[in-house]
N, CA, C and O atoms as a printed pandas DataFrame, in Angstrom:
     atom_number atom_name residue_name chain_id  residue_number  x_coord  y_coord  z_coord
0              1         N          MET        A               1   18.861   43.301   27.477
1              2        CA          MET        A               1   19.689   42.362   26.790
2              3         C          MET        A               1   18.853   41.663   25.723
3              4         O          MET        A               1   17.716   41.276   25.990
4              5         N          THR        A               2   19.388   41.499   24.542
5              6        CA          THR        A               2   18.685   40.839   23.453
6              7         C          THR        A               2   19.393   39.540   23.112
7              8         O          THR        A               2   20.583   39.362   23.373
8              9         N          THR        A               3   18.635   38.655   22.532
9             10        CA          THR        A               3   19.225   37.382   22.117
10            11         C          THR        A               3   19.383   37.380   20.610
11            12         O          THR        A               3   18.622   38.033   19.896
12            13         N          ALA        A               4   20.344   36.666   20.144
13            14        CA          ALA        A               4   20.583   36.583   18.704
14            15         C          ALA        A               4   19.523   35.697   18.064
15            16         O          ALA        A               4   19.101   34.707   18.662
16            17         N          PRO        A               5   19.083   36.045   16.837
17            18        CA          PRO        A               5   18.090   35.198   16.178
18            19         C          PRO        A               5   18.694   33.838   15.846
19            20         O          PRO        A               5   19.878   33.715   15.531
20            21         N          GLY        A               6   17.871   32.863   15.925
21            22        CA          GLY        A               6   18.340   31.505   15.636
22            23         C          GLY        A               6   17.256   30.509   15.976
23            24         O          GLY        A               6   16.090   30.868   16.142
24            25         N          GLN        A               7   17.642   29.290   16.073
25            26        CA          GLN        A               7   16.677   28.247   16.367
26            27         C          GLN        A               7   16.327   28.243   17.844
27            28         O          GLN        A               7   17.160   28.512   18.710
28            29         N          VAL        A               8   15.089   27.934   18.094
29            30        CA          VAL        A               8   14.613   27.827   19.459
30            31         C          VAL        A               8   14.988   26.439   19.966
31            32         O          VAL        A               8   14.802   25.459   19.244
32            33         N          PRO        A               9   15.504   26.329   21.170
33            34        CA          PRO        A               9   15.873   24.997   21.652
34            35         C          PRO        A               9   14.648   24.094   21.777
35            36         O          PRO        A               9   13.585   24.523   22.226
36            37         N          VAL        A              10   14.816   22.863   21.381
37            38        CA          VAL        A              10   13.740   21.879   21.410
38            39         C          VAL        A              10   13.760   21.178   22.764
39            40         O          VAL        A              10   14.821   20.864   23.302
40            41         N          ALA        A              11   12.566   20.941   23.302
41            42        CA          ALA        A              11   12.465   20.262   24.590
42            43         C          ALA        A              11   12.964   18.825   24.459
43            44         O          ALA        A              11   12.727   18.163   23.448
44            45         N          GLN        A              12   13.642   18.366   25.473
45            46        CA          GLN        A              12   14.156   16.999   25.474
46            47         C          GLN        A              12   13.017   16.008   25.630
47            48         O          GLN        A              12   12.135   16.184   26.471
48            49         N          GLN        A              13   13.045   14.955   24.805
49            50        CA          GLN        A              13   12.040   13.907   24.932
50            51         C          GLN        A              13   12.579   12.822   25.852
51            52         O          GLN        A              13   13.777   12.541   25.887
52            53         N          ASP        A              14   11.663   12.229   26.589
53            54        CA          ASP        A              14   12.072   11.144   27.468
54            55         C          ASP        A              14   12.492    9.946   26.628
55            56         O          ASP        A              14   11.915    9.704   25.568
56            57         N          PRO        A              15   13.480    9.201   27.083
57            58        CA          PRO        A              15   13.867    8.009   26.319
58            59         C          PRO        A              15   12.741    6.982   26.351
59            60         O          PRO        A              15   12.044    6.826   27.353
60            61         N          ARG        A              16   12.584    6.291   25.235
61            62        CA          ARG        A              16   11.529    5.282   25.126
62            63         C          ARG        A              16   11.901    4.054   25.923
63            64         O          ARG        A              16   13.074    3.715   26.085
64            65         N          HIS        A              17   10.893    3.415   26.403
65            66        CA          HIS        A              17   11.097    2.133   27.065
66            67         C          HIS        A              17   11.440    1.096   26.005
67            68         O          HIS        A              17   10.861    1.136   24.919
68            69         N          PRO        A              18   12.344    0.183   26.268
69            70        CA          PRO        A              18   12.758   -0.789   25.243
70            71         C          PRO        A              18   11.629   -1.712   24.777
71            72         O          PRO        A              18   11.709   -2.265   23.681
72            73         N          LEU        A              19   10.599   -1.886   25.573
73            74        CA          LEU        A              19    9.520   -2.782   25.184
74            75         C          LEU        A              19    8.381   -2.058   24.457
75            76         O          LEU        A              19    7.416   -2.693   24.030
76            77         N          ASP        A              20    8.490   -0.737   24.316
77            78        CA          ASP        A              20    7.457    0.005   23.589
78            79         C          ASP        A              20    7.530   -0.335   22.104
79            80         O          ASP        A              20    8.620   -0.424   21.541
80            81         N          PRO        A              21    6.379   -0.526   21.471
81            82        CA          PRO        A              21    6.413   -0.809   20.028
82            83         C          PRO        A              21    6.733    0.458   19.228
83            84         O          PRO        A              21    6.531    1.576   19.702
84            85         N          ASP        A              22    7.229    0.262   18.026
85            86        CA          ASP        A              22    7.491    1.397   17.138
86            87         C          ASP        A              22    6.170    1.938   16.604
87            88         O          ASP        A              22    5.252    1.166   16.328
88            89         N          PRO        A              23    6.064    3.260   16.456
89            90        CA          PRO        A              23    4.844    3.813   15.858
90            91         C          PRO        A              23    4.677    3.284   14.427
91            92         O          PRO        A              23    5.638    3.219   13.660
92            93         N          ALA        A              24    3.456    2.913   14.092
93            94        CA          ALA        A              24    3.164    2.378   12.760
94            95         C          ALA        A              24    1.861    2.979   12.267
95            96         O          ALA        A              24    0.969    3.300   13.052
96            97         N          ARG        A              25    1.766    3.126   10.945
97            98        CA          ARG        A              25    0.535    3.659   10.354
98            99         C          ARG        A              25   -0.548    2.589   10.413
99           100         O          ARG        A              25   -0.299    1.425   10.100
100          101         N          ALA        A              26   -1.726    2.983   10.808
101          102        CA          ALA        A              26   -2.858    2.061   10.874
102          103         C          ALA        A              26   -3.242    1.633    9.459
103          104         O          ALA        A              26   -3.365    2.470    8.564
104          105         N          THR        A              27   -3.426    0.352    9.265
105          106        CA          THR        A              27   -3.794   -0.146    7.935
106          107         C          THR        A              27   -5.205    0.285    7.556
107          108         O          THR        A              27   -5.520    0.431    6.375
108          109         N          LYS        A              28   -6.040    0.487    8.544
109          110        CA          LYS        A              28   -7.404    0.934    8.258
110          111         C          LYS        A              28   -7.423    2.372    7.754
111          112         O          LYS        A              28   -8.360    2.771    7.063
112          113         N          ALA        A              29   -6.401    3.151    8.089
113          114        CA          ALA        A              29   -6.350    4.535    7.628
114          115         C          ALA        A              29   -6.233    4.584    6.105
115          116         O          ALA        A              29   -6.878    5.406    5.453
116          117         N          ARG        A              30   -5.420    3.712    5.549
117          118        CA          ARG        A              30   -5.278    3.654    4.096
118          119         C          ARG        A              30   -6.574    3.184    3.440
119          120         O          ARG        A              30   -6.962    3.685    2.385
120          121         N          ALA        A              31   -7.234    2.226    4.068
121          122        CA          ALA        A              31   -8.507    1.719    3.527
122          123         C          ALA        A              31   -9.586    2.794    3.588
123          124         O          ALA        A              31  -10.385    2.915    2.660
124          125         N          VAL        A              32   -9.623    3.565    4.652
125          126        CA          VAL        A              32  -10.599    4.656    4.775
126          127         C          VAL        A              32  -10.362    5.685    3.676
127          128         O          VAL        A              32  -11.309    6.176    3.062
128          129         N          PHE        A              33   -9.095    6.009    3.430
129          130        CA          PHE        A              33   -8.781    6.975    2.383
130          131         C          PHE        A              33   -9.225    6.463    1.016
131          132         O          PHE        A              33   -9.839    7.199    0.245
132          133         N          ALA        A              34   -8.915    5.205    0.716
133          134        CA          ALA        A              34   -9.274    4.636   -0.589
134          135         C          ALA        A              34  -10.792    4.552   -0.761
135          136         O          ALA        A              34  -11.313    4.895   -1.822
136          137         N          LEU        A              35  -11.497    4.102    0.266
137          138        CA          LEU        A              35  -12.952    4.004    0.173
138          139         C          LEU        A              35  -13.609    5.379    0.115
139          140         O          LEU        A              35  -14.603    5.559   -0.589
140          141         N          GLY        A              36  -13.068    6.346    0.844
141          142        CA          GLY        A              36  -13.595    7.705    0.772
142          143         C          GLY        A              36  -13.410    8.304   -0.607
143          144         O          GLY        A              36  -14.301    8.981   -1.120
144          145         N          LEU        A              37  -12.251    8.057   -1.213
145          146        CA          LEU        A              37  -12.001    8.532   -2.576
146          147         C          LEU        A              37  -12.958    7.873   -3.563
147          148         O          LEU        A              37  -13.510    8.538   -4.439
148          149         N          LEU        A              38  -13.152    6.571   -3.419
149          150        CA          LEU        A              38  -14.077    5.854   -4.294
150          151         C          LEU        A              38  -15.509    6.361   -4.104
151          152         O          LEU        A              38  -16.245    6.527   -5.076
152          153         N          GLY        A              39  -15.896    6.602   -2.866
153          154        CA          GLY        A              39  -17.235    7.127   -2.590
154          155         C          GLY        A              39  -17.445    8.508   -3.171
155          156         O          GLY        A              39  -18.530    8.825   -3.658
156          157         N          MET        A              40  -16.393    9.344   -3.120
157          158        CA          MET        A              40  -16.517   10.690   -3.671
158          159         C          MET        A              40  -16.585   10.645   -5.202
159          160         O          MET        A              40  -17.353   11.388   -5.813
160          161         N          LEU        A              41  -15.790    9.783   -5.812
161          162        CA          LEU        A              41  -15.770    9.716   -7.269
162          163         C          LEU        A              41  -17.051    9.120   -7.848
163          164         O          LEU        A              41  -17.456    9.483   -8.952
164          165         N          THR        A              42  -17.691    8.210   -7.117
165          166        CA          THR        A              42  -18.909    7.575   -7.626
166          167         C          THR        A              42  -20.164    8.128   -6.957
167          168         O          THR        A              42  -21.241    7.547   -7.089
168          169         N          GLY        A              43  -20.035    9.234   -6.247
169          170        CA          GLY        A              43  -21.180    9.815   -5.545
170          171         C          GLY        A              43  -22.284   10.287   -6.465
171          172         O          GLY        A              43  -23.463   10.187   -6.123
172          173         N          LEU        A              44  -21.923   10.797   -7.624
173          174        CA          LEU        A              44  -22.947   11.279   -8.554
174          175         C          LEU        A              44  -23.740   10.145   -9.187
175          176         O          LEU        A              44  -24.820   10.374   -9.732
176          177         N          PHE        A              45  -23.220    8.940   -9.122
177          178        CA          PHE        A              45  -23.885    7.797   -9.740
178          179         C          PHE        A              45  -24.611    6.928   -8.717
179          180         O          PHE        A              45  -24.930    5.776   -9.008
180          181         N          ILE        A              46  -24.872    7.451   -7.548
181          182        CA          ILE        A              46  -25.594    6.820   -6.445
182          183         C          ILE        A              46  -24.814    5.633   -5.860
183          184         O          ILE        A              46  -25.077    5.232   -4.726
184          185         N          GLY        A              47  -23.873    5.073   -6.602
185          186        CA          GLY        A              47  -23.109    3.931   -6.098
186          187         C          GLY        A              47  -22.115    4.312   -5.024
187          188         O          GLY        A              47  -21.545    3.427   -4.387
188          189         N          GLY        A              48  -21.887    5.584   -4.801
189          190        CA          GLY        A              48  -20.926    6.041   -3.813
190          191         C          GLY        A              48  -21.391    5.897   -2.382
191          192         O          GLY        A              48  -20.604    6.083   -1.454
192          193         N          VAL        A              49  -22.654    5.571   -2.189
193          194        CA          VAL        A              49  -23.169    5.470   -0.831
194          195         C          VAL        A              49  -22.565    4.261   -0.107
195          196         O          VAL        A              49  -22.338    4.323    1.101
196          197         N          VAL        A              50  -22.308    3.189   -0.812
197          198        CA          VAL        A              50  -21.775    1.978   -0.172
198          199         C          VAL        A              50  -20.336    2.183    0.295
199          200         O          VAL        A              50  -20.061    1.988    1.479
200          201         N          PRO        A              51  -19.391    2.574   -0.593
201          202        CA          PRO        A              51  -18.035    2.753   -0.090
202          203         C          PRO        A              51  -17.918    3.887    0.921
203          204         O          PRO        A              51  -17.069    3.830    1.811
204          205         N          ALA        A              52  -18.750    4.912    0.803
205          206        CA          ALA        A              52  -18.678    6.024    1.750
206          207         C          ALA        A              52  -19.104    5.584    3.148
207          208         O          ALA        A              52  -18.461    5.953    4.131
208          209         N          THR        A              53  -20.179    4.800    3.253
209          210        CA          THR        A              53  -20.614    4.348    4.576
210          211         C          THR        A              53  -19.627    3.337    5.162
211          212         O          THR        A              53  -19.401    3.325    6.372
212          213         N          VAL        A              54  -19.045    2.497    4.323
213          214        CA          VAL        A              54  -18.027    1.563    4.820
214          215         C          VAL        A              54  -16.810    2.346    5.311
215          216         O          VAL        A              54  -16.220    1.998    6.334
216          217         N          ALA        A              55  -16.432    3.399    4.586
217          218        CA          ALA        A              55  -15.291    4.220    5.000
218          219         C          ALA        A              55  -15.549    4.883    6.348
219          220         O          ALA        A              55  -14.656    4.945    7.193
220          221         N          LEU        A              56  -16.772    5.379    6.550
221          222        CA          LEU        A              56  -17.075    6.027    7.831
222          223         C          LEU        A              56  -17.068    5.026    8.987
223          224         O          LEU        A              56  -16.640    5.358   10.092
224          225         N          GLN        A              57  -17.538    3.813    8.738
225          226        CA          GLN        A              57  -17.504    2.789    9.782
226          227         C          GLN        A              57  -16.069    2.373   10.107
227          228         O          GLN        A              57  -15.716    2.213   11.275
228          229         N          LEU        A              58  -15.245    2.200    9.073
229          230        CA          LEU        A              58  -13.841    1.854    9.299
230          231         C          LEU        A              58  -13.106    2.978   10.017
231          232         O          LEU        A              58  -12.256    2.718   10.869
232          233         N          ALA        A              59  -13.425    4.219    9.683
233          234        CA          ALA        A              59  -12.782    5.355   10.349
234          235         C          ALA        A              59  -13.108    5.362   11.835
235          236         O          ALA        A              59  -12.257    5.676   12.667
236          237         N          ARG        A              60  -14.328    5.018   12.153
237          238        CA          ARG        A              60  -14.728    4.952   13.562
238          239         C          ARG        A              60  -13.927    3.886   14.301
239          240         O          ARG        A              60  -13.454    4.113   15.415
240          241         N          GLN        A              61  -13.780    2.718   13.671
241          242        CA          GLN        A              61  -12.996    1.638   14.275
242          243         C          GLN        A              61  -11.523    2.029   14.391
243          244         O          GLN        A              61  -10.884    1.757   15.407
244          245         N          ALA        A              62  -10.988    2.667   13.352
245          246        CA          ALA        A              62   -9.575    3.044   13.355
246          247         C          ALA        A              62   -9.286    4.074   14.439
247          248         O          ALA        A              62   -8.244    4.017   15.093
248          249         N          ARG        A              63  -10.207    5.017   14.630
249          250        CA          ARG        A              63  -10.010    5.998   15.706
250          251         C          ARG        A              63  -10.017    5.338   17.083
251          252         O          ARG        A              63   -9.230    5.693   17.960
252          253         N          ARG        A              64  -10.914    4.379   17.256
253          254        CA          ARG        A              64  -10.975    3.664   18.524
254          255         C          ARG        A              64   -9.681    2.885   18.777
255          256         O          ARG        A              64   -9.154    2.893   19.889
256          257         N          GLU        A              65   -9.172    2.209   17.733
257          258        CA          GLU        A              65   -7.927    1.445   17.879
258          259         C          GLU        A              65   -6.734    2.366   18.130
259          260         O          GLU        A              65   -5.849    2.034   18.918
260          261         N          ALA        A              66   -6.708    3.531   17.457
261          262        CA          ALA        A              66   -5.612    4.473   17.661
262          263         C          ALA        A              66   -5.636    5.027   19.085
263          264         O          ALA        A              66   -4.584    5.266   19.678
264          265         N          TYR        A              67   -6.821    5.227   19.625
265          266        CA          TYR        A              67   -6.936    5.736   20.996
266          267         C          TYR        A              67   -6.437    4.700   21.992
267          268         O          TYR        A              67   -5.703    5.034   22.922
268          269         N          THR        A              68   -6.834    3.445   21.802
269          270        CA          THR        A              68   -6.415    2.404   22.742
270          271         C          THR        A              68   -4.949    2.038   22.588
271          272         O          THR        A              68   -4.364    1.470   23.510
272          273         N          SER        A              69   -4.334    2.348   21.442
273          274        CA          SER        A              69   -2.917    2.006   21.250
274          275         C          SER        A              69   -1.997    2.964   21.995
275          276         O          SER        A              69   -0.805    2.690   22.133
276          277         N          GLY        A              70   -2.515    4.052   22.465
277          278        CA          GLY        A              70   -1.697    4.982   23.230
278          279         C          GLY        A              70   -0.755    5.811   22.375
279          280         O          GLY        A              70    0.286    6.253   22.862
280          281         N          GLY        A              71   -1.093    6.029   21.118
281          282        CA          GLY        A              71   -0.276    6.871   20.260
282          283         C          GLY        A              71    0.689    6.120   19.369
283          284         O          GLY        A              71    1.454    6.749   18.636
284          285         N          PHE        A              72    0.683    4.809   19.404
285          286        CA          PHE        A              72    1.604    4.052   18.569
286          287         C          PHE        A              72    1.031    3.746   17.194
287          288         O          PHE        A              72    1.761    3.283   16.317
288          289         N          LEU        A              73   -0.257    3.993   16.984
289          290        CA          LEU        A              73   -0.842    3.883   15.651
290          291         C          LEU        A              73   -0.992    5.293   15.094
291          292         O          LEU        A              73   -1.602    6.154   15.728
292          293         N          THR        A              74   -0.442    5.524   13.925
293          294        CA          THR        A              74   -0.524    6.839   13.304
294          295         C          THR        A              74   -1.455    6.763   12.100
295          296         O          THR        A              74   -2.057    5.721   11.840
296          297         N          GLY        A              75   -1.569    7.848   11.381
297          298        CA          GLY        A              75   -2.416    7.883   10.191
298          299         C          GLY        A              75   -3.648    8.735   10.374
299          300         O          GLY        A              75   -4.629    8.566    9.650
300          301         N          GLY        A              76   -3.619    9.645   11.324
301          302        CA          GLY        A              76   -4.778   10.498   11.576
302          303         C          GLY        A              76   -5.109   11.408   10.406
303          304         O          GLY        A              76   -6.280   11.694   10.154
304          305         N          ALA        A              77   -4.083   11.869    9.686
305          306        CA          ALA        A              77   -4.336   12.736    8.528
306          307         C          ALA        A              77   -5.044   11.963    7.425
307          308         O          ALA        A              77   -5.943   12.496    6.775
308          309         N          TRP        A              78   -4.650   10.716    7.209
309          310        CA          TRP        A              78   -5.306    9.885    6.204
310          311         C          TRP        A              78   -6.755    9.642    6.587
311          312         O          TRP        A              78   -7.634    9.631    5.726
312          313         N          LEU        A              79   -7.010    9.447    7.878
313          314        CA          LEU        A              79   -8.385    9.238    8.349
314          315         C          LEU        A              79   -9.239   10.473    8.110
315          316         O          LEU        A              79  -10.365   10.370    7.624
316          317         N          ARG        A              80   -8.702   11.647    8.452
317          318        CA          ARG        A              80   -9.469   12.881    8.263
318          319         C          ARG        A              80   -9.788   13.112    6.787
319          320         O          ARG        A              80  -10.916   13.462    6.441
320          321         N          ARG        A              81   -8.800   12.918    5.925
321          322        CA          ARG        A              81   -9.045   13.113    4.489
322          323         C          ARG        A              81  -10.076   12.113    3.973
323          324         O          ARG        A              81  -10.972   12.472    3.209
324          325         N          GLY        A              82   -9.943   10.862    4.395
325          326        CA          GLY        A              82  -10.887    9.837    3.956
326          327         C          GLY        A              82  -12.299   10.122    4.428
327          328         O          GLY        A              82  -13.259    9.930    3.681
328          329         N          GLU        A              83  -12.430   10.584    5.677
329          330        CA          GLU        A              83  -13.755   10.923    6.190
330          331         C          GLU        A              83  -14.361   12.103    5.430
331          332         O          GLU        A              83  -15.548   12.091    5.105
332          333         N          ARG        A              84  -13.556   13.109    5.151
333          334        CA          ARG        A              84  -14.071   14.249    4.386
334          335         C          ARG        A              84  -14.551   13.817    3.006
335          336         O          ARG        A              84  -15.612   14.239    2.545
336          337         N          MET        A              85  -13.760   12.974    2.354
337          338        CA          MET        A              85  -14.164   12.520    1.023
338          339         C          MET        A              85  -15.408   11.643    1.092
339          340         O          MET        A              85  -16.258   11.708    0.204
340          341         N          ALA        A              86  -15.526   10.823    2.138
341          342        CA          ALA        A              86  -16.722    9.983    2.286
342          343         C          ALA        A              86  -17.958   10.852    2.506
343          344         O          ALA        A              86  -19.007   10.587    1.919
344          345         N          TRP        A              87  -17.849   11.883    3.339
345          346        CA          TRP        A              87  -18.983   12.777    3.548
346          347         C          TRP        A              87  -19.323   13.541    2.272
347          348         O          TRP        A              87  -20.494   13.788    1.985
348          349         N          THR        A              88  -18.291   13.915    1.503
349          350        CA          THR        A              88  -18.539   14.571    0.218
350          351         C          THR        A              88  -19.290   13.639   -0.714
351          352         O          THR        A              88  -20.209   14.067   -1.412
352          353         N          GLY        A              89  -18.908   12.364   -0.734
353          354        CA          GLY        A              89  -19.614   11.381   -1.558
354          355         C          GLY        A              89  -21.062   11.229   -1.143
355          356         O          GLY        A              89  -21.943   11.120   -1.995
356          357         N          LEU        A              90  -21.322   11.220    0.160
357          358        CA          LEU        A              90  -22.706   11.105    0.631
358          359         C          LEU        A              90  -23.524   12.347    0.280
359          360         O          LEU        A              90  -24.707   12.239   -0.043
360          361         N          VAL        A              91  -22.904   13.516    0.340
361          362        CA          VAL        A              91  -23.600   14.739   -0.051
362          363         C          VAL        A              91  -23.918   14.708   -1.540
363          364         O          VAL        A              91  -24.999   15.128   -1.951
364          365         N          LEU        A              92  -22.982   14.213   -2.355
365          366        CA          LEU        A              92  -23.240   14.096   -3.793
366          367         C          LEU        A              92  -24.373   13.119   -4.078
367          368         O          LEU        A              92  -25.195   13.357   -4.963
368          369         N          VAL        A              93  -24.417   12.014   -3.323
369          370        CA          VAL        A              93  -25.516   11.053   -3.490
370          371         C          VAL        A              93  -26.848   11.706   -3.137
371          372         O          VAL        A              93  -27.831   11.552   -3.862
372          373         N          ALA        A              94  -26.879   12.435   -2.026
373          374        CA          ALA        A              94  -28.122   13.094   -1.612
374          375         C          ALA        A              94  -28.555   14.137   -2.642
375          376         O          ALA        A              94  -29.739   14.243   -2.961
376          377         N          ALA        A              95  -27.606   14.899   -3.156
377          378        CA          ALA        A              95  -27.951   15.905   -4.166
378          379         C          ALA        A              95  -28.477   15.249   -5.435
379          380         O          ALA        A              95  -29.419   15.752   -6.047
380          381         N          THR        A              96  -27.882   14.137   -5.832
381          382        CA          THR        A              96  -28.345   13.434   -7.026
382          383         C          THR        A              96  -29.757   12.906   -6.830
383          384         O          THR        A              96  -30.580   13.002   -7.741
384          385         N          VAL        A              97  -30.053   12.357   -5.671
385          386        CA          VAL        A              97  -31.396   11.836   -5.394
386          387         C          VAL        A              97  -32.418   12.970   -5.391
387          388         O          VAL        A              97  -33.506   12.822   -5.948
388          389         N          VAL        A              98  -32.083   14.093   -4.771
389          390        CA          VAL        A              98  -33.006   15.229   -4.728
390          391         C          VAL        A              98  -33.270   15.752   -6.134
391          392         O          VAL        A              98  -34.416   16.041   -6.481
392          393         N          ILE        A              99  -32.231   15.877   -6.941
393          394        CA          ILE        A              99  -32.404   16.363   -8.317
394          395         C          ILE        A              99  -33.252   15.383   -9.127
395          396         O          ILE        A              99  -34.107   15.805   -9.906
396          397         N          ALA        A             100  -33.026   14.083   -8.953
397          398        CA          ALA        A             100  -33.818   13.087   -9.687
398          399         C          ALA        A             100  -35.293   13.143   -9.279
399          400         O          ALA        A             100  -36.175   13.017  -10.129
400          401         N          VAL        A             101  -35.564   13.331   -7.996
401          402        CA          VAL        A             101  -36.951   13.425   -7.536
402          403         C          VAL        A             101  -37.615   14.686   -8.092
403          404         O          VAL        A             101  -38.764   14.633   -8.532
404          405         N          VAL        A             102  -36.916   15.801   -8.076
405          406        CA          VAL        A             102  -37.479   17.044   -8.609
406          407         C          VAL        A             102  -37.770   16.902  -10.097
407          408         O          VAL        A             102  -38.834   17.320  -10.554
408          409         N          ILE        A             103  -36.857   16.326  -10.856
409          410        CA          ILE        A             103  -37.084   16.125  -12.294
410          411         C          ILE        A             103  -38.273   15.194  -12.513
411          412         O          ILE        A             103  -39.093   15.435  -13.400
412          413         N          GLY        A             104  -38.374   14.132  -11.710
413          414        CA          GLY        A             104  -39.510   13.218  -11.831
414          415         C          GLY        A             104  -40.832   13.878  -11.524
415          416         O          GLY        A             104  -41.813   13.632  -12.225
416          417         N          VAL        A             105  -40.891   14.703  -10.503
417          418        CA          VAL        A             105  -42.131   15.389  -10.136
418          419         C          VAL        A             105  -42.520   16.395  -11.213
419          420         O          VAL        A             105  -43.700   16.514  -11.546
420          421         N          VAL        A             106  -41.556   17.114  -11.758
421          422        CA          VAL        A             106  -41.852   18.096  -12.808
422          423         C          VAL        A             106  -42.367   17.395  -14.054
423          424         O          VAL        A             106  -43.316   17.874  -14.674
424          425         N          ARG        A             107  -41.779   16.291  -14.431
425          426        CA          ARG        A             107  -42.249   15.553  -15.608
426          427         C          ARG        A             107  -43.629   14.958  -15.371
427          428         O          ARG        A             107  -44.466   14.936  -16.273
428          429         N          LEU        A             108  -43.863   14.477  -14.156
429          430        CA          LEU        A             108  -45.177   13.924  -13.833
430          431         C          LEU        A             108  -46.245   15.010  -13.851
431          432         O          LEU        A             108  -47.366   14.763  -14.294
432          433         N          ALA        A             109  -45.916   16.200  -13.380
433          434        CA          ALA        A             109  -46.884   17.292  -13.355
434          435         C          ALA        A             109  -47.205   17.801  -14.752
435          436         O          ALA        A             109  -48.298   18.324  -14.975
436          437         N          GLY        A             110  -46.281   17.662  -15.699
437          438        CA          GLY        A             110  -46.524   18.152  -17.050
438          439         C          GLY        A             110  -47.331   17.188  -17.900
439          440         O          GLY        A             110  -47.780   17.566  -18.983
440          441         N          GLY        A             111  -47.531   15.961  -17.453
441          442        CA          GLY        A             111  -48.265   14.965  -18.229
442          443         C          GLY        A             111  -49.762   15.098  -18.059
443          444         O          GLY        A             111  -50.221   15.767  -17.134
444          445         N          PRO        A             112  -50.542   14.466  -18.943
445          446        CA          PRO        A             112  -52.003   14.534  -18.837
446          447         C          PRO        A             112  -52.508   13.676  -17.672
447          448         O          PRO        A             112  -51.906   12.665  -17.312
448          449         N          PHE        A             113  -53.632   14.115  -17.097
449          450        CA          PHE        A             113  -54.240   13.376  -15.999
450          451         C          PHE        A             113  -55.376   12.524  -16.544
451          452         O          PHE        A             113  -56.062   12.950  -17.474
452          453         N          GLY        A             114  -55.593   11.357  -16.006
453          454        CA          GLY        A             114  -56.689   10.493  -16.419
454          455         C          GLY        A             114  -56.403    9.861  -17.770
455          456         O          GLY        A             114  -55.259    9.799  -18.221
456          457         N          HIS        A             115  -57.472    9.394  -18.402
457          458        CA          HIS        A             115  -57.342    8.755  -19.700
458          459         C          HIS        A             115  -57.325    9.813  -20.794
459          460         O          HIS        A             115  -58.011   10.830  -20.696
460          461         N          ASP        A             116  -56.563    9.575  -21.805
461          462        CA          ASP        A             116  -56.502   10.467  -22.946
462          463         C          ASP        A             116  -57.289    9.834  -24.101
463          464         O          ASP        A             116  -56.749    9.054  -24.885
464          465         N          TYR        A             117  -58.596   10.193  -24.186
465          466        CA          TYR        A             117  -59.467    9.622  -25.216
466          467         C          TYR        A             117  -59.294   10.365  -26.535
467          468         O          TYR        A             117  -58.896   11.529  -26.542
468          469         N          PRO        A             118  -59.591    9.702  -27.647
469          470        CA          PRO        A             118  -59.532   10.401  -28.930
470          471         C          PRO        A             118  -60.623   11.493  -29.004
471          472         O          PRO        A             118  -61.585   11.476  -28.236
472          473         N          THR        A             119  -60.451   12.430  -29.933
473          474        CA          THR        A             119  -61.364   13.584  -30.029
474          475         C          THR        A             119  -62.751   13.183  -30.527
475          476         O          THR        A             119  -63.698   13.934  -30.295
476          477         N          ASN        A             120  -62.923   12.055  -31.189
477          478        CA          ASN        A             120  -64.242   11.685  -31.713
478          479         C          ASN        A             120  -65.070   10.907  -30.712
479          480         O          ASN        A             120  -66.141   10.424  -31.082
480          481         N          MET        A             121  -64.646   10.755  -29.471
481          482        CA          MET        A             121  -65.398   10.047  -28.430
482          483         C          MET        A             121  -66.042   11.031  -27.475
483          484         O          MET        A             121  -65.474   12.078  -27.163
484          485         N          ASP        A             122  -67.225   10.687  -27.018
485          486        CA          ASP        A             122  -67.919   11.518  -26.021
486          487         C          ASP        A             122  -67.618   11.049  -24.628
487          488         O          ASP        A             122  -68.114   11.627  -23.661
């Protein structure tokens, strides 16, 4: 026997208790996203390290609050995106610092060592 194609029946959800709060988006999730975006955009200018680290700390707090709320705080996708952007900003900061150090070492190695006396001095 075959069944006709169609929608699969959805499992019934238990009715909510009247005193349960409505699910709401965590306000810290939006802040993590904004700070992660700012950290990623300013990562090449070394200034991205501050908003990126603040975003990662807020994300940690927001995850803890979402866990203790029992599922009534939402915004996990915003947190994940914000964390990814914050880590991207930190990687850009690290790459910029490494490139600056390499350029500095190469320029230092190409310069003269010691005093540069004129040719008519012994």
